[in-house]
């Protein structure tokens, strides 16, 4: 699932238990999560990701039956 905001694409990568962040401007890929886990910032089969108007990222962490919310850091250029 994709969300595009300020040059970034966020992808819920369920099979790898992570969120992929693609920063098109800096041509970088970042990963949040993986391998599967139950701690904060870890996921089990995340199925959806969205960004609120305040910049907070919400992830539907379906394997852990929860929603995780975090603030996306500003992008850095390479």
JSON list of C-alpha atoms in Angstrom, two decimals:
[
{"chain": "A", "resi": 1, "resn": "UNK", "atom": "CA", "xyz": [0.00, 0.00, 0.00]},
{"chain": "A", "resi": 2, "resn": "UNK", "atom": "CA", "xyz": [1.34, 3.39, -0.91]},
{"chain": "A", "resi": 3, "resn": "UNK", "atom": "CA", "xyz": [1.22, 6.87, 0.53]},
{"chain": "A", "resi": 4, "resn": "UNK", "atom": "CA", "xyz": [2.99, 9.76, -1.15]},
{"chain": "A", "resi": 5, "resn": "UNK", "atom": "CA", "xyz": [3.90, 12.90, 0.76]},
{"chain": "A", "resi": 6, "resn": "UNK", "atom": "CA", "xyz": [6.71, 15.41, 0.26]},
{"chain": "A", "resi": 7, "resn": "UNK", "atom": "CA", "xyz": [8.67, 13.21, -2.11]},
{"chain": "A", "resi": 8, "resn": "UNK", "atom": "CA", "xyz": [8.35, 10.04, -0.04]},
{"chain": "A", "resi": 9, "resn": "UNK", "atom": "CA", "xyz": [6.49, 6.83, -0.65]},
{"chain": "A", "resi": 10, "resn": "UNK", "atom": "CA", "xyz": [5.55, 4.61, 2.32]},
{"chain": "A", "resi": 11, "resn": "UNK", "atom": "CA", "xyz": [4.92, 0.94, 1.61]},
{"chain": "A", "resi": 12, "resn": "UNK", "atom": "CA", "xyz": [3.55, -1.68, 4.01]},
{"chain": "A", "resi": 13, "resn": "UNK", "atom": "CA", "xyz": [5.81, -4.66, 3.26]},
{"chain": "A", "resi": 14, "resn": "UNK", "atom": "CA", "xyz": [3.80, -7.38, 5.02]},
{"chain": "A", "resi": 15, "resn": "UNK", "atom": "CA", "xyz": [5.96, -10.33, 3.97]},
{"chain": "A", "resi": 16, "resn": "UNK", "atom": "CA", "xyz": [9.07, -8.74, 5.49]},
{"chain": "A", "resi": 17, "resn": "UNK", "atom": "CA", "xyz": [7.27, -7.28, 8.54]},
{"chain": "A", "resi": 18, "resn": "UNK", "atom": "CA", "xyz": [8.39, -3.72, 7.86]},
{"chain": "A", "resi": 19, "resn": "UNK", "atom": "CA", "xyz": [7.52, -0.32, 6.41]},
{"chain": "A", "resi": 20, "resn": "UNK", "atom": "CA", "xyz": [9.62, 0.76, 3.44]},
{"chain": "A", "resi": 21, "resn": "UNK", "atom": "CA", "xyz": [10.22, 4.51, 3.05]},
{"chain": "A", "resi": 22, "resn": "UNK", "atom": "CA", "xyz": [11.38, 5.65, -0.38]},
{"chain": "A", "resi": 23, "resn": "UNK", "atom": "CA", "xyz": [12.78, 9.18, -0.49]},
{"chain": "A", "resi": 24, "resn": "UNK", "atom": "CA", "xyz": [12.71, 10.03, -4.20]},
{"chain": "A", "resi": 25, "resn": "UNK", "atom": "CA", "xyz": [14.54, 13.34, -3.78]},
{"chain": "A", "resi": 26, "resn": "UNK", "atom": "CA", "xyz": [17.56, 11.78, -2.04]},
{"chain": "A", "resi": 27, "resn": "UNK", "atom": "CA", "xyz": [17.21, 8.50, -3.95]},
{"chain": "A", "resi": 28, "resn": "UNK", "atom": "CA", "xyz": [17.34, 6.48, -0.73]},
{"chain": "A", "resi": 29, "resn": "UNK", "atom": "CA", "xyz": [15.40, 3.60, 0.79]},
{"chain": "A", "resi": 30, "resn": "UNK", "atom": "CA", "xyz": [14.86, 3.32, 4.54]},
{"chain": "A", "resi": 31, "resn": "UNK", "atom": "CA", "xyz": [13.25, 0.47, 6.46]},
{"chain": "A", "resi": 32, "resn": "UNK", "atom": "CA", "xyz": [11.25, 0.55, 9.68]},
{"chain": "A", "resi": 33, "resn": "UNK", "atom": "CA", "xyz": [10.71, -2.79, 11.39]},
{"chain": "A", "resi": 34, "resn": "UNK", "atom": "CA", "xyz": [11.66, -6.32, 10.29]},
{"chain": "A", "resi": 35, "resn": "UNK", "atom": "CA", "xyz": [12.19, -9.00, 11.33]},
{"chain": "A", "resi": 36, "resn": "UNK", "atom": "CA", "xyz": [8.82, -9.76, 12.92]},
{"chain": "A", "resi": 37, "resn": "UNK", "atom": "CA", "xyz": [8.45, -8.69, 16.53]},
{"chain": "A", "resi": 38, "resn": "UNK", "atom": "CA", "xyz": [6.20, -7.29, 19.24]},
{"chain": "A", "resi": 39, "resn": "UNK", "atom": "CA", "xyz": [8.28, -4.38, 20.57]},
{"chain": "A", "resi": 40, "resn": "UNK", "atom": "CA", "xyz": [7.62, -0.76, 19.67]},
{"chain": "A", "resi": 41, "resn": "UNK", "atom": "CA", "xyz": [8.70, -0.21, 16.06]},
{"chain": "A", "resi": 42, "resn": "UNK", "atom": "CA", "xyz": [8.43, -3.91, 15.22]},
{"chain": "A", "resi": 43, "resn": "UNK", "atom": "CA", "xyz": [5.58, -5.41, 13.20]},
{"chain": "A", "resi": 44, "resn": "UNK", "atom": "CA", "xyz": [3.96, -8.70, 12.27]},
{"chain": "A", "resi": 45, "resn": "UNK", "atom": "CA", "xyz": [2.33, -8.43, 8.85]},
{"chain": "A", "resi": 46, "resn": "UNK", "atom": "CA", "xyz": [1.68, -4.67, 8.65]},
{"chain": "A", "resi": 47, "resn": "UNK", "atom": "CA", "xyz": [-1.16, -4.24, 6.16]},
{"chain": "A", "resi": 48, "resn": "UNK", "atom": "CA", "xyz": [-1.65, -0.47, 5.83]},
{"chain": "A", "resi": 49, "resn": "UNK", "atom": "CA", "xyz": [0.19, 2.78, 6.45]},
{"chain": "A", "resi": 50, "resn": "UNK", "atom": "CA", "xyz": [-1.02, 6.38, 6.36]},
{"chain": "A", "resi": 51, "resn": "UNK", "atom": "CA", "xyz": [0.29, 9.82, 7.30]},
{"chain": "A", "resi": 52, "resn": "UNK", "atom": "CA", "xyz": [-1.90, 12.32, 9.14]},
{"chain": "A", "resi": 53, "resn": "UNK", "atom": "CA", "xyz": [-1.95, 16.06, 8.54]},
{"chain": "A", "resi": 54, "resn": "UNK", "atom": "CA", "xyz": [0.30, 16.47, 11.60]},
{"chain": "A", "resi": 55, "resn": "UNK", "atom": "CA", "xyz": [2.97, 14.21, 10.07]},
{"chain": "A", "resi": 56, "resn": "UNK", "atom": "CA", "xyz": [2.30, 11.23, 12.32]},
{"chain": "A", "resi": 57, "resn": "UNK", "atom": "CA", "xyz": [2.50, 7.83, 10.64]},
{"chain": "A", "resi": 58, "resn": "UNK", "atom": "CA", "xyz": [-0.07, 5.20, 11.60]},
{"chain": "A", "resi": 59, "resn": "UNK", "atom": "CA", "xyz": [0.60, 1.54, 10.79]},
{"chain": "A", "resi": 60, "resn": "UNK", "atom": "CA", "xyz": [-2.00, -1.22, 10.94]},
{"chain": "A", "resi": 61, "resn": "UNK", "atom": "CA", "xyz": [0.13, -3.90, 12.62]},
{"chain": "A", "resi": 62, "resn": "UNK", "atom": "CA", "xyz": [-2.35, -6.70, 11.97]},
{"chain": "A", "resi": 63, "resn": "UNK", "atom": "CA", "xyz": [-0.30, -9.62, 13.28]},
{"chain": "A", "resi": 64, "resn": "UNK", "atom": "CA", "xyz": [0.00, -7.88, 16.65]},
{"chain": "A", "resi": 65, "resn": "UNK", "atom": "CA", "xyz": [-3.64, -6.65, 16.64]},
{"chain": "A", "resi": 66, "resn": "UNK", "atom": "CA", "xyz": [-2.65, -3.00, 17.11]},
{"chain": "A", "resi": 67, "resn": "UNK", "atom": "CA", "xyz": [-2.08, 0.36, 15.46]},
{"chain": "A", "resi": 68, "resn": "UNK", "atom": "CA", "xyz": [1.36, 1.87, 15.94]},
{"chain": "A", "resi": 69, "resn": "UNK", "atom": "CA", "xyz": [1.78, 5.64, 15.61]},
{"chain": "A", "resi": 70, "resn": "UNK", "atom": "CA", "xyz": [5.09, 7.47, 15.20]},
{"chain": "A", "resi": 71, "resn": "UNK", "atom": "CA", "xyz": [6.39, 10.75, 13.83]},
{"chain": "A", "resi": 72, "resn": "UNK", "atom": "CA", "xyz": [8.24, 10.53, 10.52]},
{"chain": "A", "resi": 73, "resn": "UNK", "atom": "CA", "xyz": [11.58, 12.32, 10.72]},
{"chain": "A", "resi": 74, "resn": "UNK", "atom": "CA", "xyz": [12.33, 14.99, 8.12]},
{"chain": "A", "resi": 75, "resn": "UNK", "atom": "CA", "xyz": [13.98, 13.61, 4.99]},
{"chain": "A", "resi": 76, "resn": "UNK", "atom": "CA", "xyz": [17.71, 14.07, 4.60]},
{"chain": "A", "resi": 77, "resn": "UNK", "atom": "CA", "xyz": [19.41, 14.48, 1.27]},
{"chain": "A", "resi": 78, "resn": "UNK", "atom": "CA", "xyz": [22.26, 12.27, 0.13]}
]
